Amino acid sequence: MIVIVSNRVPEDRVSEIIHYIEKHDLSTHVSRGEDRTVIGIIGKADPMVAEHLRQMKDVEQVVKITKSYKLASRDFHPLDTVIDIKGVKIGGAELTVMGGPCAVESPKQIDEIARLVKMAGGQVLRGGAFKPRTGPYSFQGIGVEGLEMMAEAGQKHGLLTITEVMTPEYVDVCAKYADILQVGTRNMQNFDLLRKLGTIQTPVLLKRGFSATYDEFLNAAEYILAGGNPNVMLCERGIRTFETYTRNTLDLAAIPVLQNLSHLPVISDPSHGTGRRELVEPMAKASVAAGANGLIIEMHTDPDNSMTGDGVQSLFPDQFAQLLQDLEKLAPIVGKNFQTAKEPILAGSWAI
Ligand code: PEP
Ligand code: MN
């Protein structure tokens, strides 16, 4: 249930309404918009309490929310959430680009890719140190050493960093080194992991499970929010369909759907969403046109020899840079702010 109060109502009156709600063993979540304040009620309110609230002076409306997720919903929180990480804003009118390899492989590899992400105008360096591989014999990532290498590269080149965390036990060490923690598609409903991420304040990029409905996805985000971490981004990364030509089917409609249902920033991953290099650029542009708040893109200096199988979907550095330049032109047309570094990256000009 939400209680809507006009912003003309004095603050102490709003506090009285909140006090009345909390007296009945309910908790509240307050969201202040431009014209109205929304008091979200968490817990099941007695019909008598609901009726009393309806009759209260200064209460504009009492609306029953039937959705199972509350804190993630736009009903509870009408304005877009904008997450500020060391001055980089994610959400609202900002367009954020995260780029980098599937996995951190060596200090030289991650340092060179970080340099190229920065030169192209990206704001966040991606790279996995713990990889969720389908088979147990595949390369599993280089672990904590990889986190150290990526943190160093990020700092040196002035980029934020994002890395995947797979288990609750590794949340603290990953949060020590990275600015954003990624929950992979295979762990979207790893509830112990989500609960643990709710206990910290480090921003989380939650990837949609490859068979998850929007409702399941938003409920997964709700676990993190309900634990007390408000810094959650949603990531559409493709879902499993009958099509085999592409690795996954990037659900472009998920972008506006999630933005209608939720206030959280929506990031698109056209790399895992298609699994094919030639489709990354058009799907990245389509995602921005559909309103995405950001992109997470795999880029590698030597994709043919990358240590995971994701080289086939990784852009070369010059393709990544060209895409960002194009996005700079597209962004204002769809109401987004984005600026590239405008430094050309010539084909083959990077170290391997
Ligand atoms: C990744 O980002 O490299 C990754 C494994 O993503 P996903 O969980 O979407 O497959
Ligand atoms: Mn990958």
Tab-separated table of C-alpha atoms and ligand atoms in Angstrom:
chain	number	residue	atom	x	y	z
A	1	MET	CA	0.000	0.000	0.000
A	2	ILE	CA	1.184	3.533	-0.612
A	3	VAL	CA	0.014	6.772	0.954
A	4	ILE	CA	0.299	9.847	-1.235
A	5	VAL	CA	0.729	13.262	0.349
A	6	SER	CA	1.109	16.575	-1.447
A	7	ASN	CA	4.426	18.381	-1.001
A	8	ARG	CA	2.491	21.404	0.250
A	9	VAL	CA	1.811	19.457	3.458
A	10	PRO	CA	4.298	20.466	6.184
A	11	GLU	CA	7.052	18.041	7.132
A	12	ASP	CA	5.835	17.507	10.721
A	13	ARG	CA	2.434	16.447	9.396
A	14	VAL	CA	4.126	13.856	7.163
A	15	SER	CA	6.034	12.619	10.232
A	16	GLU	CA	2.737	12.249	12.107
A	17	ILE	CA	1.312	10.103	9.308
A	18	ILE	CA	4.464	7.964	9.298
A	19	HIS	CA	4.262	7.641	13.070
A	20	TYR	CA	0.642	6.477	12.836
A	21	ILE	CA	1.639	3.772	10.307
A	22	GLU	CA	4.663	2.573	12.280
A	23	LYS	CA	2.586	2.375	15.482
A	24	HIS	CA	0.749	-0.490	13.778
A	25	ASP	CA	3.832	-2.710	13.376
A	26	LEU	CA	4.420	-1.677	9.769
A	27	SER	CA	7.552	-0.199	8.278
A	28	THR	CA	7.711	2.671	5.837
A	29	HIS	CA	9.780	3.776	2.876
A	30	VAL	CA	9.509	7.458	2.019
A	31	SER	CA	10.154	8.804	-1.466
A	32	ARG	CA	9.959	12.534	-2.133
A	33	GLY	CA	9.087	13.575	-5.672
A	34	GLU	CA	8.641	17.034	-7.150
A	35	ASP	CA	4.951	17.405	-6.270
A	36	ARG	CA	4.145	14.501	-4.020
A	37	THR	CA	5.630	12.445	-1.262
A	38	VAL	CA	4.961	8.719	-1.430
A	39	ILE	CA	4.953	6.800	1.837
A	40	GLY	CA	5.304	3.121	1.001
A	41	ILE	CA	3.994	0.706	3.620
A	42	ILE	CA	5.851	-2.574	3.995
A	43	GLY	CA	3.798	-5.284	5.677
A	44	LYS	CA	0.108	-6.078	5.606
A	45	ALA	CA	-1.984	-3.171	6.840
A	46	ASP	CA	-5.201	-3.938	8.681
A	47	PRO	CA	-8.256	-2.682	6.690
A	48	MET	CA	-9.107	-0.422	9.653
A	49	VAL	CA	-5.668	1.214	9.446
A	50	ALA	CA	-6.064	1.668	5.682
A	51	GLU	CA	-9.479	3.244	6.155
A	52	HIS	CA	-8.207	5.546	8.899
A	53	LEU	CA	-5.356	6.688	6.626
A	54	ARG	CA	-7.844	7.385	3.838
A	55	GLN	CA	-9.817	9.647	6.177
A	56	MET	CA	-6.761	11.479	7.522
A	57	LYS	CA	-6.435	15.158	6.798
A	58	ASP	CA	-3.698	15.868	4.198
A	59	VAL	CA	-3.705	12.338	2.753
A	60	GLU	CA	-4.383	12.660	-0.961
A	61	GLN	CA	-4.737	8.990	-1.827
A	62	VAL	CA	-4.188	5.504	-0.429
A	63	VAL	CA	-3.401	2.958	-3.135
A	64	LYS	CA	-3.143	-0.801	-2.730
A	65	ILE	CA	-0.061	-2.245	-4.437
A	66	THR	CA	-0.658	-5.767	-5.628
A	67	LYS	CA	2.889	-6.395	-6.897
A	68	SER	CA	4.973	-8.751	-4.779
A	69	TYR	CA	8.033	-6.490	-4.958
A	70	LYS	CA	7.720	-3.095	-3.300
A	71	LEU	CA	11.029	-1.221	-2.945
A	72	ALA	CA	11.949	-2.011	-6.555
A	73	SER	CA	8.650	-0.716	-7.900
A	74	ARG	CA	7.985	2.674	-9.389
A	75	ASP	CA	4.783	2.929	-7.368
A	76	PHE	CA	6.882	3.134	-4.206
A	77	HIS	CA	9.574	5.330	-5.706
A	78	PRO	CA	8.298	7.421	-8.641
A	79	LEU	CA	11.574	9.169	-9.548
A	80	ASP	CA	14.477	7.428	-11.307
A	81	THR	CA	17.209	6.189	-9.011
A	82	VAL	CA	20.570	7.725	-9.887
A	83	ILE	CA	23.552	5.968	-8.318
A	84	ASP	CA	26.582	8.177	-7.752
A	85	ILE	CA	29.861	6.268	-7.657
A	86	LYS	CA	32.856	8.517	-7.020
A	87	GLY	CA	31.184	11.222	-9.110
A	88	VAL	CA	30.084	8.954	-11.977
A	89	LYS	CA	26.295	8.977	-12.132
A	90	ILE	CA	24.390	5.896	-13.291
A	91	GLY	CA	20.666	6.246	-14.023
A	92	GLY	CA	18.306	9.049	-15.034
A	93	ALA	CA	19.537	11.006	-18.045
A	94	GLU	CA	23.102	9.668	-17.883
A	95	LEU	CA	24.408	7.068	-20.308
A	96	THR	CA	27.176	4.934	-18.810
A	97	VAL	CA	29.421	2.607	-20.771
A	98	MET	CA	31.229	-0.294	-19.116
A	99	GLY	CA	33.776	-2.114	-21.243
A	100	GLY	CA	36.481	-4.708	-20.893
A	101	PRO	CA	37.310	-8.367	-21.240
A	102	CYS	CA	35.174	-11.279	-20.157
A	103	ALA	CA	37.975	-12.295	-17.775
A	104	VAL	CA	41.045	-10.633	-16.294
A	105	GLU	CA	43.976	-12.639	-17.700
A	106	SER	CA	47.189	-10.784	-16.781
A	107	PRO	CA	48.343	-7.355	-15.515
A	108	LYS	CA	49.430	-6.392	-19.041
A	109	GLN	CA	46.129	-7.455	-20.619
A	110	ILE	CA	43.905	-5.585	-18.170
A	111	ASP	CA	46.126	-2.500	-18.119
A	112	GLU	CA	46.093	-2.205	-21.923
A	113	ILE	CA	42.342	-2.765	-22.145
A	114	ALA	CA	41.742	-0.205	-19.364
A	115	ARG	CA	43.794	2.338	-21.320
A	116	LEU	CA	41.673	1.699	-24.421
A	117	VAL	CA	38.339	1.853	-22.549
A	118	LYS	CA	39.363	5.215	-21.122
A	119	MET	CA	40.605	6.522	-24.480
A	120	ALA	CA	37.279	5.584	-26.074
A	121	GLY	CA	35.300	7.456	-23.401
A	122	GLY	CA	34.036	4.563	-21.263
A	123	GLN	CA	33.549	5.146	-17.547
A	124	VAL	CA	33.744	1.630	-16.078
A	125	LEU	CA	36.203	-1.243	-16.611
A	126	ARG	CA	34.641	-4.713	-16.600
A	127	GLY	CA	36.497	-7.982	-16.018
A	128	GLY	CA	35.780	-11.244	-14.269
A	129	ALA	CA	38.167	-12.752	-11.740
A	130	PHE	CA	35.687	-15.456	-10.713
A	131	LYS	CA	34.015	-16.928	-13.790
A	132	PRO	CA	30.766	-18.926	-13.692
A	133	ARG	CA	31.617	-21.493	-16.359
A	134	THR	CA	29.101	-24.014	-17.605
A	135	GLY	CA	31.616	-26.868	-17.345
A	136	PRO	CA	33.948	-27.565	-14.400
A	137	TYR	CA	37.008	-28.108	-16.621
A	138	SER	CA	36.837	-24.683	-18.277
A	139	PHE	CA	39.001	-21.758	-17.096
A	140	GLN	CA	37.439	-20.505	-13.844
A	141	GLY	CA	39.137	-17.105	-13.576
A	142	ILE	CA	42.309	-16.116	-11.726
A	143	GLY	CA	40.632	-15.165	-8.448
A	144	VAL	CA	41.797	-12.546	-5.957
A	145	GLU	CA	44.970	-11.786	-7.918
A	146	GLY	CA	42.721	-10.772	-10.813
A	147	LEU	CA	40.813	-8.402	-8.530
A	148	GLU	CA	44.086	-6.737	-7.556
A	149	MET	CA	45.183	-6.381	-11.181
A	150	MET	CA	41.879	-4.857	-12.196
A	151	ALA	CA	41.765	-2.432	-9.255
A	152	GLU	CA	45.266	-1.233	-10.161
A	153	ALA	CA	44.384	-0.781	-13.845
A	154	GLY	CA	41.162	1.040	-12.956
A	155	GLN	CA	42.975	3.415	-10.636
A	156	LYS	CA	45.801	4.069	-13.062
A	157	HIS	CA	43.449	4.952	-15.924
A	158	GLY	CA	40.725	6.697	-13.929
A	159	LEU	CA	37.969	4.132	-14.406
A	160	LEU	CA	35.475	2.574	-12.027
A	161	THR	CA	35.559	-1.226	-11.965
A	162	ILE	CA	32.931	-3.961	-12.058
A	163	THR	CA	33.477	-7.648	-11.372
A	164	GLU	CA	31.309	-10.704	-10.819
A	165	VAL	CA	30.806	-12.221	-7.384
A	166	MET	CA	29.423	-15.744	-7.209
A	167	THR	CA	29.212	-16.657	-3.520
A	168	PRO	CA	28.355	-14.812	-0.286
A	169	GLU	CA	31.817	-15.644	1.131
A	170	TYR	CA	33.535	-13.647	-1.618
A	171	VAL	CA	31.352	-10.536	-1.393
A	172	ASP	CA	33.625	-8.710	1.054
A	173	VAL	CA	36.846	-9.317	-0.855
A	174	CYS	CA	35.248	-8.395	-4.204
A	175	ALA	CA	33.791	-5.230	-2.638
A	176	LYS	CA	37.244	-4.365	-1.278
A	177	TYR	CA	38.656	-4.208	-4.804
A	178	ALA	CA	35.755	-3.335	-7.151
A	179	ASP	CA	33.369	-0.366	-7.292
A	180	ILE	CA	30.401	-2.392	-8.615
A	181	LEU	CA	29.596	-6.045	-8.004
A	182	GLN	CA	27.972	-8.049	-10.770
A	183	VAL	CA	25.563	-10.896	-10.082
A	184	GLY	CA	25.604	-13.176	-13.115
A	185	THR	CA	22.612	-14.627	-14.889
A	186	ARG	CA	23.187	-18.036	-13.300
A	187	ASN	CA	23.048	-16.527	-9.814
A	188	MET	CA	20.057	-14.222	-10.164
A	189	GLN	CA	18.141	-16.379	-7.721
A	190	ASN	CA	21.064	-17.257	-5.443
A	191	PHE	CA	19.132	-15.874	-2.502
A	192	ASP	CA	21.968	-16.202	0.044
A	193	LEU	CA	24.159	-14.136	-2.279
A	194	LEU	CA	21.416	-11.530	-2.763
A	195	ARG	CA	20.833	-11.313	1.003
A	196	LYS	CA	24.545	-10.805	1.630
A	197	LEU	CA	24.653	-8.039	-1.021
A	198	GLY	CA	21.810	-6.346	0.829
A	199	THR	CA	24.036	-5.933	3.884
A	200	ILE	CA	26.608	-3.718	2.125
A	201	GLN	CA	26.327	-0.429	0.238
A	202	THR	CA	28.489	-1.295	-2.777
A	203	PRO	CA	26.425	-0.890	-5.980
A	204	VAL	CA	25.229	-4.135	-7.535
A	205	LEU	CA	24.552	-4.870	-11.200
A	206	LEU	CA	22.015	-7.684	-11.159
A	207	LYS	CA	21.815	-9.649	-14.393
A	208	ARG	CA	18.527	-11.138	-15.462
A	209	GLY	CA	18.385	-14.920	-15.189
A	210	PHE	CA	18.265	-16.356	-18.697
A	211	SER	CA	14.823	-17.826	-18.014
A	212	ALA	CA	13.554	-15.237	-15.558
A	213	THR	CA	10.324	-13.313	-15.963
A	214	TYR	CA	10.307	-9.578	-15.183
A	215	ASP	CA	8.487	-10.350	-11.964
A	216	GLU	CA	11.129	-12.853	-10.846
A	217	PHE	CA	13.875	-10.425	-11.865
A	218	LEU	CA	12.399	-7.554	-9.866
A	219	ASN	CA	11.831	-9.814	-6.869
A	220	ALA	CA	15.505	-10.758	-6.990
A	221	ALA	CA	16.374	-7.030	-6.910
A	222	GLU	CA	13.930	-6.679	-4.012
A	223	TYR	CA	16.049	-9.062	-1.904
A	224	ILE	CA	19.029	-6.692	-2.164
A	225	LEU	CA	16.932	-3.567	-1.581
A	226	ALA	CA	15.054	-5.120	1.343
A	227	GLY	CA	18.380	-5.930	3.010
A	228	GLY	CA	19.250	-2.232	3.021
A	229	ASN	CA	21.350	-1.700	-0.119
A	230	PRO	CA	19.530	0.814	-2.367
A	231	ASN	CA	22.233	0.795	-5.075
A	232	VAL	CA	20.936	-1.752	-7.549
A	233	MET	CA	21.080	-1.721	-11.369
A	234	LEU	CA	19.153	-4.165	-13.524
A	235	CYS	CA	20.866	-5.744	-16.525
A	236	GLU	CA	19.130	-7.301	-19.517
A	237	ARG	CA	21.612	-9.820	-20.969
A	238	GLY	CA	19.452	-11.955	-23.208
A	239	ILE	CA	17.131	-14.836	-22.506
A	240	ARG	CA	17.005	-18.402	-23.756
A	241	THR	CA	14.631	-18.977	-26.663
A	242	PHE	CA	14.270	-21.609	-29.420
A	243	GLU	CA	16.723	-19.652	-31.608
A	244	THR	CA	20.199	-21.148	-31.877
A	245	TYR	CA	21.828	-18.701	-34.332
A	246	THR	CA	22.377	-16.256	-31.470
A	247	ARG	CA	23.685	-17.337	-28.057
A	248	ASN	CA	20.708	-15.652	-26.341
A	249	THR	CA	17.844	-13.450	-27.488
A	250	LEU	CA	18.375	-9.895	-26.267
A	251	ASP	CA	14.960	-8.821	-24.989
A	252	LEU	CA	14.939	-5.164	-26.021
A	253	ALA	CA	11.397	-4.681	-24.729
A	254	ALA	CA	12.732	-5.513	-21.251
A	255	ILE	CA	14.353	-2.061	-21.182
A	256	PRO	CA	11.150	0.038	-21.324
A	257	VAL	CA	9.159	-2.600	-19.419
A	258	LEU	CA	11.597	-2.581	-16.495
A	259	GLN	CA	11.775	1.201	-16.562
A	260	ASN	CA	7.981	1.384	-16.361
A	261	LEU	CA	7.801	-1.093	-13.506
A	262	SER	CA	10.872	0.093	-11.632
A	263	HIS	CA	12.915	3.206	-10.847
A	264	LEU	CA	16.230	1.320	-10.958
A	265	PRO	CA	18.756	2.013	-13.771
A	266	VAL	CA	18.588	-0.501	-16.632
A	267	ILE	CA	21.829	-1.568	-18.313
A	268	SER	CA	21.941	-3.648	-21.498
A	269	ASP	CA	24.530	-6.315	-22.311
A	270	PRO	CA	24.526	-6.795	-26.093
A	271	SER	CA	27.614	-9.049	-25.873
A	272	HIS	CA	26.052	-11.935	-23.918
A	273	GLY	CA	22.681	-10.916	-25.346
A	274	THR	CA	23.758	-11.985	-28.827
A	275	GLY	CA	27.026	-13.918	-28.502
A	276	ARG	CA	28.167	-12.576	-31.880
A	277	ARG	CA	30.574	-9.699	-32.443
A	278	GLU	CA	28.793	-8.355	-35.528
A	279	LEU	CA	25.543	-7.974	-33.585
A	280	VAL	CA	26.979	-6.071	-30.624
A	281	GLU	CA	27.078	-2.659	-32.309
A	282	PRO	CA	23.500	-2.684	-33.701
A	283	MET	CA	22.067	-4.106	-30.473
A	284	ALA	CA	24.025	-1.581	-28.371
A	285	LYS	CA	22.541	1.246	-30.425
A	286	ALA	CA	19.061	-0.307	-30.308
A	287	SER	CA	19.360	-0.592	-26.505
A	288	VAL	CA	20.221	3.093	-26.167
A	289	ALA	CA	17.369	4.002	-28.531
A	290	ALA	CA	15.058	1.908	-26.320
A	291	GLY	CA	16.114	3.991	-23.311
A	292	ALA	CA	18.886	1.975	-21.633
A	293	ASN	CA	20.762	3.863	-18.918
A	294	GLY	CA	23.987	2.132	-19.839
A	295	LEU	CA	25.769	-0.664	-21.639
A	296	ILE	CA	28.168	-3.370	-20.561
A	297	ILE	CA	30.264	-4.554	-23.491
A	298	GLU	CA	33.034	-7.098	-23.881
A	299	MET	CA	36.163	-5.773	-25.574
A	300	HIS	CA	39.498	-7.555	-25.986
A	301	THR	CA	42.836	-6.744	-27.593
A	302	ASP	CA	43.260	-10.357	-28.778
A	303	PRO	CA	39.808	-11.942	-28.833
A	304	ASP	CA	40.913	-15.041	-30.760
A	305	ASN	CA	43.173	-15.995	-27.867
A	306	SER	CA	40.998	-14.908	-24.963
A	307	MET	CA	40.883	-17.361	-22.062
A	308	THR	CA	37.094	-17.733	-22.041
A	309	GLY	CA	34.970	-18.643	-25.044
A	310	ASP	CA	33.636	-15.096	-25.156
A	311	GLY	CA	36.234	-13.850	-27.669
A	312	VAL	CA	33.669	-14.425	-30.435
A	313	GLN	CA	31.450	-11.749	-28.957
A	314	SER	CA	34.226	-9.326	-27.943
A	315	LEU	CA	34.686	-6.133	-29.908
A	316	PHE	CA	38.141	-5.093	-31.068
A	317	PRO	CA	39.260	-1.829	-29.435
A	318	ASP	CA	38.726	0.259	-32.590
A	319	GLN	CA	35.171	-1.109	-32.967
A	320	PHE	CA	34.475	-0.263	-29.331
A	321	ALA	CA	35.789	3.284	-29.803
A	322	GLN	CA	33.760	3.789	-33.002
A	323	LEU	CA	30.615	2.565	-31.269
A	324	LEU	CA	31.105	5.059	-28.439
A	325	GLN	CA	31.585	7.888	-30.922
A	326	ASP	CA	28.318	6.925	-32.622
A	327	LEU	CA	26.570	6.752	-29.255
A	328	GLU	CA	27.648	10.295	-28.535
A	329	LYS	CA	25.549	11.374	-31.532
A	330	LEU	CA	22.632	9.103	-30.667
A	331	ALA	CA	22.434	9.914	-26.943
A	332	PRO	CA	21.021	13.468	-27.144
A	333	ILE	CA	18.340	12.351	-29.619
A	334	VAL	CA	16.970	10.003	-26.957
A	335	GLY	CA	17.471	12.453	-24.091
A	336	LYS	CA	20.703	11.095	-22.655
A	337	ASN	CA	24.035	12.701	-21.740
A	338	PHE	CA	27.139	10.971	-23.028
A	339	GLN	CA	30.554	12.223	-23.946
A	340	THR	CA	33.376	10.227	-25.419
A	341	ALA	CA	37.021	11.046	-25.041
A	342	LYS	CA	37.108	11.709	-28.826
A	343	GLU	CA	40.514	10.147	-29.229
A	344	PRO	CA	40.610	7.912	-32.305
A	345	ILE	CA	41.891	4.390	-31.781
A	346	LEU	CA	43.482	3.059	-34.939
A	347	ALA	CA	43.011	-0.584	-35.898
A	348	GLY	CA	45.888	-2.709	-34.581
A	349	SER	CA	47.446	0.123	-32.567
A	350	TRP	CA	47.190	-1.737	-29.244
A	351	ALA	CA	49.600	-4.036	-27.440
A	352	ILE	CA	48.755	-7.731	-27.171
B	1	PEP	C1	29.936	-12.095	-17.996
B	1	PEP	O1	29.572	-10.937	-17.822
B	1	PEP	O2	31.067	-12.389	-18.440
B	1	PEP	C2	28.968	-13.188	-17.744
B	1	PEP	C3	29.365	-14.414	-17.445
B	1	PEP	O3	27.685	-12.778	-17.868
B	1	PEP	P1	26.303	-13.584	-17.728
B	1	PEP	O4	26.152	-13.891	-16.270
B	1	PEP	O5	25.288	-12.631	-18.256
B	1	PEP	O6	26.411	-14.830	-18.583
B	2	MN	MN	31.614	-13.119	-20.732
